[in-house]
Short mmCIF file of C-alpha atoms and ligand atoms in Angstrom, two decimals:
data_model
loop_
_atom_site.label_atom_id
_atom_site.label_comp_id
_atom_site.label_asym_id
_atom_site.label_seq_id
_atom_site.Cartn_x
_atom_site.Cartn_y
_atom_site.Cartn_z
CA MET K 1 0.00 0.00 0.00
CA THR K 2 1.35 3.39 -0.84
CA LYS K 3 1.95 5.52 2.16
CA ASP K 4 3.83 8.34 0.57
CA GLU K 5 1.01 9.61 -1.62
CA ARG K 6 -1.67 10.21 0.89
CA ARG K 7 -4.73 11.62 -0.82
CA THR K 8 -7.31 13.63 1.05
CA ASP K 9 -11.02 14.16 0.59
CA LYS K 10 -12.64 17.57 0.15
CA SER K 11 -12.51 18.34 3.85
CA GLY K 12 -8.84 17.43 3.99
CA ARG K 13 -9.27 14.08 5.72
CA PRO K 14 -6.66 11.51 4.69
CA ILE K 15 -7.98 8.80 2.38
CA TYR K 16 -6.72 5.29 3.00
CA SER K 17 -6.84 2.66 0.28
CA ILE K 18 -7.48 -0.77 1.70
CA PRO K 19 -7.07 -3.72 -0.66
CA ALA K 20 -10.37 -5.62 -0.86
CA TYR K 21 -8.73 -8.92 0.05
CA ARG K 22 -7.91 -7.61 3.46
CA TYR K 23 -10.79 -5.23 4.00
CA GLU K 24 -12.60 -7.64 6.32
CA SER K 25 -9.50 -8.10 8.44
CA PHE K 26 -9.06 -4.35 8.52
CA MET K 27 -12.65 -3.92 9.70
CA THR K 28 -12.11 -6.59 12.37
CA VAL K 29 -9.27 -4.51 13.76
CA ILE K 30 -11.40 -1.37 13.50
CA ARG K 31 -14.31 -3.02 15.33
CA ARG K 32 -11.94 -3.94 18.15
CA TYR K 33 -10.96 -0.29 18.48
CA GLN K 34 -14.60 0.77 18.19
CA ARG K 35 -15.43 -1.41 21.20
CA LYS K 36 -12.54 0.10 23.09
CA ALA K 37 -13.72 3.59 22.13
CA GLU K 38 -17.19 2.72 23.37
CA ARG K 39 -15.81 1.42 26.65
CA LEU K 40 -13.89 4.64 27.15
CA GLY K 41 -17.08 6.52 26.40
CA VAL K 42 -15.26 9.53 25.04
CA GLY K 43 -15.62 9.53 21.31
CA VAL K 44 -16.88 7.76 18.23
CA LEU K 45 -14.64 5.98 15.79
CA GLU K 46 -16.13 5.54 12.33
CA VAL K 47 -14.88 4.29 9.02
CA GLU K 48 -16.56 5.91 6.06
CA LYS K 49 -16.23 4.17 2.71
CA ILE K 50 -15.85 6.67 -0.11
CA GLU K 51 -15.44 4.53 -3.17
CA GLU K 52 -14.17 1.31 -4.65
CA ARG K 53 -11.53 1.23 -7.32
CA ILE K 54 -9.87 -1.41 -9.39
CA ILE K 55 -6.26 -0.60 -9.92
CA ASN K 56 -3.79 -2.17 -12.24
CA ARG K 57 -0.80 -2.49 -9.98
CA ILE K 58 2.58 -3.50 -11.17
CA ASP K 59 4.57 -5.29 -8.53
CA PRO K 60 7.83 -3.30 -8.39
CA VAL K 61 9.78 -6.46 -7.72
CA THR K 62 8.34 -9.07 -10.06
CA GLU K 63 7.00 -6.52 -12.56
CA GLN K 64 3.88 -8.63 -12.83
CA GLN K 65 0.58 -6.88 -13.34
CA LYS K 66 -2.01 -7.38 -10.67
CA LEU K 67 -5.60 -6.21 -10.67
CA VAL K 68 -6.36 -5.14 -7.16
CA LYS K 69 -9.67 -3.87 -5.91
CA TYR K 70 -9.38 -1.16 -3.28
CA HIS K 71 -11.82 0.34 -0.85
CA ASP K 72 -11.08 3.99 -0.22
CA VAL K 73 -11.99 5.00 3.31
CA VAL K 74 -11.64 7.91 5.67
CA ILE K 75 -11.39 7.46 9.42
CA GLU K 76 -13.61 9.69 11.48
CA GLY K 77 -12.26 9.99 14.96
CA THR K 78 -12.30 13.51 16.20
CA ALA K 79 -10.69 13.69 19.57
CA PRO K 80 -13.14 15.05 22.12
CA LYS K 81 -12.48 18.49 23.46
CA LEU K 82 -11.39 18.68 27.03
CA SER K 83 -11.84 22.09 28.48
CA ASP K 84 -10.45 24.32 25.76
CA TRP K 85 -7.63 22.07 24.63
CA GLU K 86 -7.55 19.52 21.86
CA PHE K 87 -5.12 16.72 21.03
CA VAL K 88 -3.25 17.20 17.80
CA GLY K 89 -0.75 14.39 17.81
CA ARG K 90 2.03 12.53 19.47
CA LEU K 91 5.81 12.80 19.19
CA GLU K 92 8.07 9.80 19.51
CA HIS K 93 11.50 10.82 20.68
CA ASP K 94 14.57 8.81 19.86
CA GLU K 95 17.98 10.10 20.91
CA ILE K 96 19.62 8.97 17.67
CA ILE K 97 16.90 9.01 15.03
CA GLY K 98 15.27 12.19 16.29
CA THR K 99 11.61 13.03 16.53
CA ILE K 100 8.98 10.98 14.70
CA LEU K 101 5.59 12.66 14.25
CA ARG K 102 2.22 10.96 14.47
CA SER K 103 -0.63 13.33 13.78
CA ALA K 104 -4.15 12.40 14.82
CA PRO K 105 -6.67 11.92 12.00
CA GLU K 106 -7.82 15.29 10.64
CA LYS K 107 -5.06 16.99 12.58
CA SER K 108 -1.63 18.02 11.57
CA ILE K 109 1.26 18.55 13.93
CA PRO K 110 3.00 21.79 12.85
CA ALA K 111 6.25 21.15 11.01
CA GLU K 112 8.29 23.05 13.62
CA TYR K 113 7.75 20.12 16.01
CA GLN K 114 10.02 18.08 13.73
CA LYS K 115 12.78 19.82 15.71
CA ALA K 116 11.13 19.38 19.10
CA GLU K 117 13.17 18.06 21.98
CA GLN K 118 11.71 15.78 24.57
CA LYS K 119 10.27 18.16 27.12
CA CYS K 120 7.12 19.21 28.86
CA GLU K 121 5.93 22.79 28.65
CA HIS K 122 3.62 22.23 31.60
CA CYS K 123 6.11 21.29 34.29
CA ASN K 124 9.14 22.48 32.29
CA LYS K 125 11.01 19.29 32.97
CA ASP K 126 13.05 18.14 30.03
CA TRP K 127 13.41 14.62 31.34
CA ILE K 128 10.32 12.50 30.93
CA ARG K 129 10.10 8.93 32.07
CA ARG K 130 8.04 7.90 29.09
CA LYS K 131 9.49 8.94 25.78
CA ASP K 132 6.37 10.13 23.99
CA THR K 133 5.03 13.63 24.34
CA PHE K 134 1.66 14.97 23.25
CA ILE K 135 0.88 18.06 21.25
CA VAL K 136 -2.28 19.88 22.31
CA GLN K 137 -3.87 22.99 20.87
CA TYR K 138 -5.71 25.77 22.66
CA ILE K 139 -8.83 27.37 21.17
CA ASP K 140 -6.79 30.45 20.25
CA GLY K 141 -4.64 28.22 18.02
CA THR K 142 -1.51 28.07 20.16
CA TYR K 143 0.18 24.73 20.73
CA LYS K 144 1.78 23.11 23.74
CA GLN K 145 3.93 20.05 24.12
CA VAL K 146 3.05 18.05 27.22
CA GLY K 147 4.47 14.92 28.80
CA ARG K 148 2.21 11.98 29.49
CA GLN K 149 2.60 12.40 33.25
CA CYS K 150 1.30 15.94 33.07
CA ILE K 151 -1.73 15.53 30.86
CA ARG K 152 -4.11 15.26 33.77
CA ASP K 153 -2.67 18.32 35.49
CA PHE K 154 -2.46 20.20 32.31
CA LEU K 155 -6.00 19.63 31.15
CA GLY K 156 -7.38 19.81 34.66
CA HIS K 157 -9.91 17.09 34.03
CA LYS K 158 -10.40 13.79 35.78
CA ASP K 159 -11.05 12.01 32.49
CA ALA K 160 -7.85 13.23 30.90
CA ASP K 161 -6.32 9.76 30.99
CA LYS K 162 -9.32 8.40 29.14
CA VAL K 163 -8.85 10.99 26.47
CA ALA K 164 -5.18 10.12 26.18
CA GLN K 165 -6.20 6.49 25.70
CA TRP K 166 -8.83 7.51 23.19
CA PHE K 167 -6.18 9.38 21.32
CA GLU K 168 -4.14 6.19 21.06
CA VAL K 169 -7.21 4.32 19.83
CA ILE K 170 -7.62 6.59 16.83
CA LEU K 171 -3.91 6.51 16.14
CA ALA K 172 -4.04 2.73 16.20
CA ALA K 173 -6.99 2.72 13.81
CA GLU K 174 -5.10 5.00 11.50
CA SER K 175 -2.05 2.80 11.71
CA ALA K 176 -4.11 -0.24 10.79
CA ALA K 177 -5.14 1.63 7.65
CA ILE K 178 -1.67 2.67 6.60
CA GLY K 179 -0.13 -0.69 7.38
CA GLU K 180 1.94 0.05 10.45
CA GLU K 181 2.40 -2.47 13.16
CA GLU K 182 0.14 -1.96 16.14
CA SER K 183 3.00 -2.50 18.54
CA ASP K 184 4.73 0.44 16.89
CA VAL K 185 1.89 2.65 18.01
CA PHE K 186 1.98 1.44 21.57
CA SER K 187 5.73 1.03 21.86
CA GLY K 188 6.15 4.31 23.70
CA GLY K 189 9.80 3.55 24.22
CA MET K 190 9.10 0.94 26.88
CA SER K 191 11.67 -1.51 25.58
CA GLN K 192 15.39 -1.03 25.47
CA PRO K 193 16.19 0.18 21.99
CA GLU K 194 18.49 -1.88 19.85
CA TYR K 195 19.67 -0.39 16.61
CA PHE K 196 20.52 -1.92 13.27
CA LYS K 197 22.60 -0.39 10.50
CA LEU K 198 20.25 0.79 7.80
CA ASP K 199 22.42 -0.24 4.81
CA SER K 200 22.79 -3.77 6.05
CA PHE K 201 19.13 -4.03 7.04
CA LEU K 202 17.90 -2.64 3.71
CA SER K 203 20.21 -4.76 1.59
CA LYS K 204 18.61 -7.76 3.29
CA VAL K 205 15.18 -6.28 2.66
CA SER K 206 16.09 -5.92 -1.05
CA THR K 207 17.19 -9.54 -1.30
CA ILE K 208 14.10 -10.80 0.51
CA ILE K 209 11.76 -8.78 -1.70
CA ARG K 210 13.53 -10.10 -4.79
CA LEU K 211 13.28 -13.72 -3.61
CA HIS K 212 9.98 -13.81 -1.78
CA GLY K 213 8.07 -10.60 -2.57
CA TRP K 214 7.15 -7.73 -0.28
CA VAL K 215 4.97 -8.25 2.79
CA SER K 216 4.20 -5.32 5.06
CA ARG K 217 3.91 -5.85 8.79
CA SER K 218 0.18 -5.29 8.71
CA ASP K 219 -0.31 -7.75 5.83
CA ALA K 220 1.57 -10.28 7.93
CA LYS K 221 -0.64 -9.53 10.91
CA TYR K 222 -3.72 -10.49 8.92
CA ASP K 223 -2.24 -13.64 7.45
CA ASP K 224 -0.82 -16.43 9.60
CA TYR K 225 1.12 -17.85 6.68
CA LYS K 226 3.06 -14.69 5.96
CA ASN K 227 6.00 -13.07 7.66
CA ALA K 228 6.67 -9.38 7.22
CA THR K 229 9.68 -8.51 5.09
CA ALA K 230 10.98 -6.23 7.87
CA ASP K 231 10.82 -9.06 10.42
CA ILE K 232 12.41 -11.62 8.11
CA ALA K 233 15.28 -9.16 7.61
CA LEU K 234 15.62 -8.73 11.40
CA ASN K 235 15.65 -12.51 11.88
CA TRP K 236 18.34 -12.75 9.26
CA ILE K 237 20.43 -10.28 11.27
CA PHE K 238 19.78 -12.17 14.51
CA LYS K 239 20.33 -15.67 13.14
CA PRO K 240 22.26 -15.69 9.86
CA SER K 241 22.65 -19.48 9.94
CA ASP K 242 18.92 -19.81 9.15
CA PHE K 243 19.37 -17.72 6.03
CA LYS K 244 21.91 -19.61 3.92
CA GLU K 245 19.79 -19.42 0.78
CA GLU K 246 19.32 -15.67 1.12
CA THR K 247 22.97 -15.04 2.01
CA GLU K 248 24.04 -16.90 -1.12
CA ALA K 249 21.47 -15.12 -3.28
CA GLN K 250 22.43 -11.65 -2.12
CA ASN K 251 24.20 -9.73 -4.86
CA ASP K 252 25.73 -6.35 -5.55
CA ASP K 253 22.49 -5.02 -6.96
CA ASP K 254 20.78 -5.55 -3.61
CA LEU K 255 23.49 -3.55 -1.86
CA LYS K 256 23.36 -0.83 -4.51
CA LEU K 257 19.58 -0.61 -4.31
CA ALA K 258 19.77 -0.24 -0.52
CA ARG K 259 22.35 2.53 -0.84
CA LYS K 260 20.39 4.36 -3.53
CA ALA K 261 17.17 4.14 -1.54
CA VAL K 262 18.87 5.54 1.58
CA GLU K 263 20.36 8.39 -0.44
CA TRP K 264 16.98 9.12 -1.97
CA ALA K 265 15.34 9.33 1.47
CA GLN K 266 18.21 11.49 2.77
CA GLY K 267 17.80 13.83 -0.18
CA LEU K 268 14.10 14.50 0.32
CA ASN K 269 13.84 18.25 0.56
CA GLY K 270 12.25 20.65 2.99
CA ASP K 271 8.92 21.15 1.24
CA GLU K 272 8.40 17.45 0.58
CA ILE K 273 8.95 16.45 4.17
CA SER K 274 7.22 19.29 5.95
CA ASP K 275 4.01 18.47 4.05
CA ASN K 276 4.23 14.74 4.47
CA GLU K 277 4.70 13.07 7.80
CA TYR K 278 5.54 9.68 6.26
CA LEU K 279 8.32 11.15 4.10
CA TYR K 280 9.59 13.16 7.05
CA ASN K 281 9.73 10.03 9.22
CA ILE K 282 11.66 7.95 6.66
CA HIS K 283 13.92 10.97 6.04
CA MET K 284 14.86 11.03 9.73
CA ILE K 285 15.53 7.29 9.77
CA SER K 286 17.68 7.58 6.63
CA LEU K 287 19.75 10.43 8.07
CA ALA K 288 20.42 8.44 11.23
CA GLU K 289 21.46 5.49 8.99
CA ILE K 290 20.02 3.16 11.60
CA THR K 291 16.66 1.77 12.62
CA ASP K 292 15.30 0.08 15.71
CA TYR K 293 12.75 -2.72 15.91
CA TRP K 294 9.79 -0.36 16.18
CA LYS K 295 10.70 1.66 13.14
CA ALA K 296 11.82 -1.31 11.02
CA GLY K 297 8.47 -1.33 9.19
CA TYR K 298 8.98 2.29 8.18
CA ALA K 299 12.62 1.62 7.35
CA ALA K 300 11.87 -1.38 5.12
CA SER K 301 9.31 0.66 3.21
CA ILE K 302 12.10 3.00 2.07
CA ILE K 303 13.01 0.39 -0.56
CA SER K 304 9.51 0.14 -2.02
CA SER K 305 8.90 3.89 -1.88
CA TYR K 306 12.18 4.53 -3.63
CA LYS K 307 11.42 1.93 -6.32
CA ARG K 308 8.01 3.48 -6.91
CA THR K 309 9.52 6.94 -7.24
CA ALA K 310 12.23 5.71 -9.61
CA GLU K 311 9.64 3.81 -11.61
CA LYS K 312 7.48 6.89 -11.90
CA ALA K 313 10.40 8.98 -13.09
CA ALA K 314 11.10 6.33 -15.74
CA GLN K 315 7.45 6.28 -16.78
CA SER K 316 7.38 10.03 -17.01
CA ALA K 317 10.28 9.91 -19.40
CA GLU K 318 8.44 7.35 -21.47
CA THR K 319 4.94 8.79 -21.63
CA GLU K 320 4.13 11.13 -24.49
CA TYR K 321 1.31 13.44 -25.47
CA TYR K 322 -0.99 12.24 -28.21
CA GLY K 323 -1.97 14.49 -31.14
CA LYS K 324 -2.69 18.21 -30.90
CA ILE K 325 -5.21 20.04 -28.73
CA SER K 326 -8.66 20.23 -30.39
CA ASP K 327 -7.80 17.39 -32.82
CA LYS K 328 -10.62 14.96 -33.42
CA VAL K 329 -9.29 11.48 -32.88
CA ILE K 330 -10.23 7.86 -33.43
CA LEU K 331 -8.42 5.59 -31.01
CA GLU K 332 -8.58 1.88 -31.64
CA ALA K 333 -8.11 -0.82 -29.03
CA ILE K 334 -7.09 1.47 -26.19
CA GLU K 335 -6.80 -0.30 -22.86
CA TYR K 336 -9.02 0.58 -19.93
CA GLN K 337 -6.97 1.27 -16.77
CA TRP K 338 -9.30 2.42 -14.04
CA SER K 339 -12.09 4.84 -13.26
CA THR K 340 -13.22 6.87 -10.30
CA SER K 341 -16.27 9.02 -9.63
CA PHE K 342 -16.70 12.14 -7.56
CA GLU K 343 -19.49 14.56 -6.70
CA GLY K 344 -18.91 18.07 -7.95
CA GLN K 345 -20.75 21.32 -8.51
CA TYR K 346 -22.39 19.94 -11.65
CA GLY K 347 -23.24 16.50 -10.39
CA THR K 348 -21.29 13.29 -10.63
CA THR K 349 -18.20 13.15 -12.80
CA THR K 350 -16.49 9.92 -13.70
CA ILE K 351 -12.85 9.91 -14.72
CA TYR K 352 -11.77 7.17 -17.10
CA LYS K 353 -8.16 6.32 -17.70
CA PHE K 354 -6.93 4.51 -20.79
CA LYS K 355 -3.54 3.59 -22.11
CA LYS K 356 -2.06 2.67 -25.41
CA ASP K 357 1.66 2.29 -26.09
CA ASN K 358 3.30 5.37 -24.53
CA TYR K 359 0.10 7.35 -24.39
CA LEU K 360 -2.15 7.87 -21.41
CA PHE K 361 -5.68 9.15 -21.90
CA THR K 362 -8.05 10.75 -19.43
CA TRP K 363 -11.72 11.36 -20.01
CA PHE K 364 -13.97 13.28 -17.62
CA SER K 365 -17.46 12.01 -18.30
CA SER K 366 -20.71 13.25 -16.84
CA LYS K 367 -22.19 9.80 -17.38
CA GLU K 368 -21.06 6.45 -16.14
CA VAL K 369 -20.66 4.64 -19.44
CA ILE K 370 -18.22 1.91 -18.49
CA SER K 371 -19.00 -0.39 -15.59
CA VAL K 372 -16.66 -0.11 -12.59
CA ALA K 373 -16.39 -3.89 -12.75
CA THR K 374 -14.67 -3.68 -16.13
CA ALA K 375 -11.39 -5.53 -16.07
CA VAL K 376 -8.20 -3.56 -16.42
CA GLY K 377 -6.83 -4.00 -19.93
CA THR K 378 -10.27 -4.36 -21.56
CA LYS K 379 -9.99 -2.84 -25.03
CA PHE K 380 -12.22 -0.07 -26.32
CA ASN K 381 -12.55 1.88 -29.53
CA LEU K 382 -12.99 5.55 -28.77
CA THR K 383 -13.77 8.65 -30.75
CA GLY K 384 -13.41 12.07 -29.19
CA THR K 385 -11.61 15.40 -29.16
CA ILE K 386 -8.33 16.28 -27.50
CA LYS K 387 -9.02 18.90 -24.88
CA ASP K 388 -5.70 19.24 -23.15
CA HIS K 389 -2.21 17.91 -22.53
CA ASN K 390 -1.07 17.89 -18.96
CA GLU K 391 1.13 16.13 -16.47
CA TYR K 392 -0.34 14.19 -13.60
CA LYS K 393 1.94 12.61 -11.00
CA GLY K 394 4.84 12.89 -13.40
CA GLU K 395 3.02 11.26 -16.31
CA LYS K 396 2.08 12.99 -19.54
CA GLN K 397 -1.58 12.54 -20.21
CA THR K 398 -3.86 13.48 -23.05
CA VAL K 399 -7.23 14.74 -21.85
CA LEU K 400 -10.20 13.85 -24.04
CA THR K 401 -13.70 15.27 -24.27
CA ARG K 402 -16.97 14.48 -26.04
CA CYS K 403 -16.10 10.80 -26.33
CA LYS K 404 -17.94 7.78 -27.54
CA VAL K 405 -16.66 4.40 -26.49
CA GLU K 406 -17.40 0.90 -27.60
CA GLU K 407 -15.87 -2.26 -26.25
CA CYS K 408 -13.83 -4.08 -28.89
ZN1 ZN P 1 5.19 17.86 32.64
#
């Protein structure tokens, strides 16, 4: 699942794409948190399904095409207001890696907290037994960073602990959606950190992905027969004698890929990371050149994110614009990619995406003329007019209007 391209709905809520094959498992996890939320009696946790999409995904490792159905959801979990303060997020402090940000759904921790030290602005102690600190916001918009021990004092409310727990419930629900390990959310620095060199860890991740495919920690959680790539790599570090096949299979390309991926994450620039918590977090891990157990899931994902970015850059070089604007065109046997619908000012619009050779076509239609169940790669003959040429996510696309389509 892509974590680095988080889309948002019209009200700015993050959209999570859950593959259909694990949607039920996802909802099972959500229902567990819903029960917990109910027990706490402080807030409501809801999952709202926005749409279903069928995406033609190319596995970055095997390069095989896969048709995957996704459910796009938003998580509704507004933290309840306590007095005049509201929770905004949580900071995980690590003396080597730095500060990792975890914003609450619909909230965004200001970028300046990327530099925040571990401290409490309530009691002004800079040593806090538990590593995490919370960011809260006052009704006038000002923020404060508060240690766990001080939340009750700070908010002056007997149910403050409940709210802190509630806050972790929604973070956990969000983590289930983005494919982070639950234990990561609740780690809170309780265990003694042990660090692993990022290059060595990621070169193992590269080899494992090449040999066995990529499995995220959350995928592994839902499937007893799968082990997460990150955890296999850690086991390899702990017990190399169990990994003779992998050790033999490891080649220079794996090491190079690991190095390139680390350099890519290190080179992410200011704007990219201040807008995107995920990119910021992997940037911090890459700069430290180490990871610990809790961040290994993030760390391992650097490889797949890098491959996706590199792939996109390659695609962008390959894609070309078709024809000239306002040309009437007849396109034969173009391949259906995917479609998505949204409600706008003038009613429902459906976007259709097609591909042929190096050309990508987009058609905004006011009618739903092709069933959403249409298989990716289904061929259509299309007549229409070229309305525009533009770039979308680094790909050149030709925008069509006034189209007629017919399945071949
Ligand atoms: Zn304090």
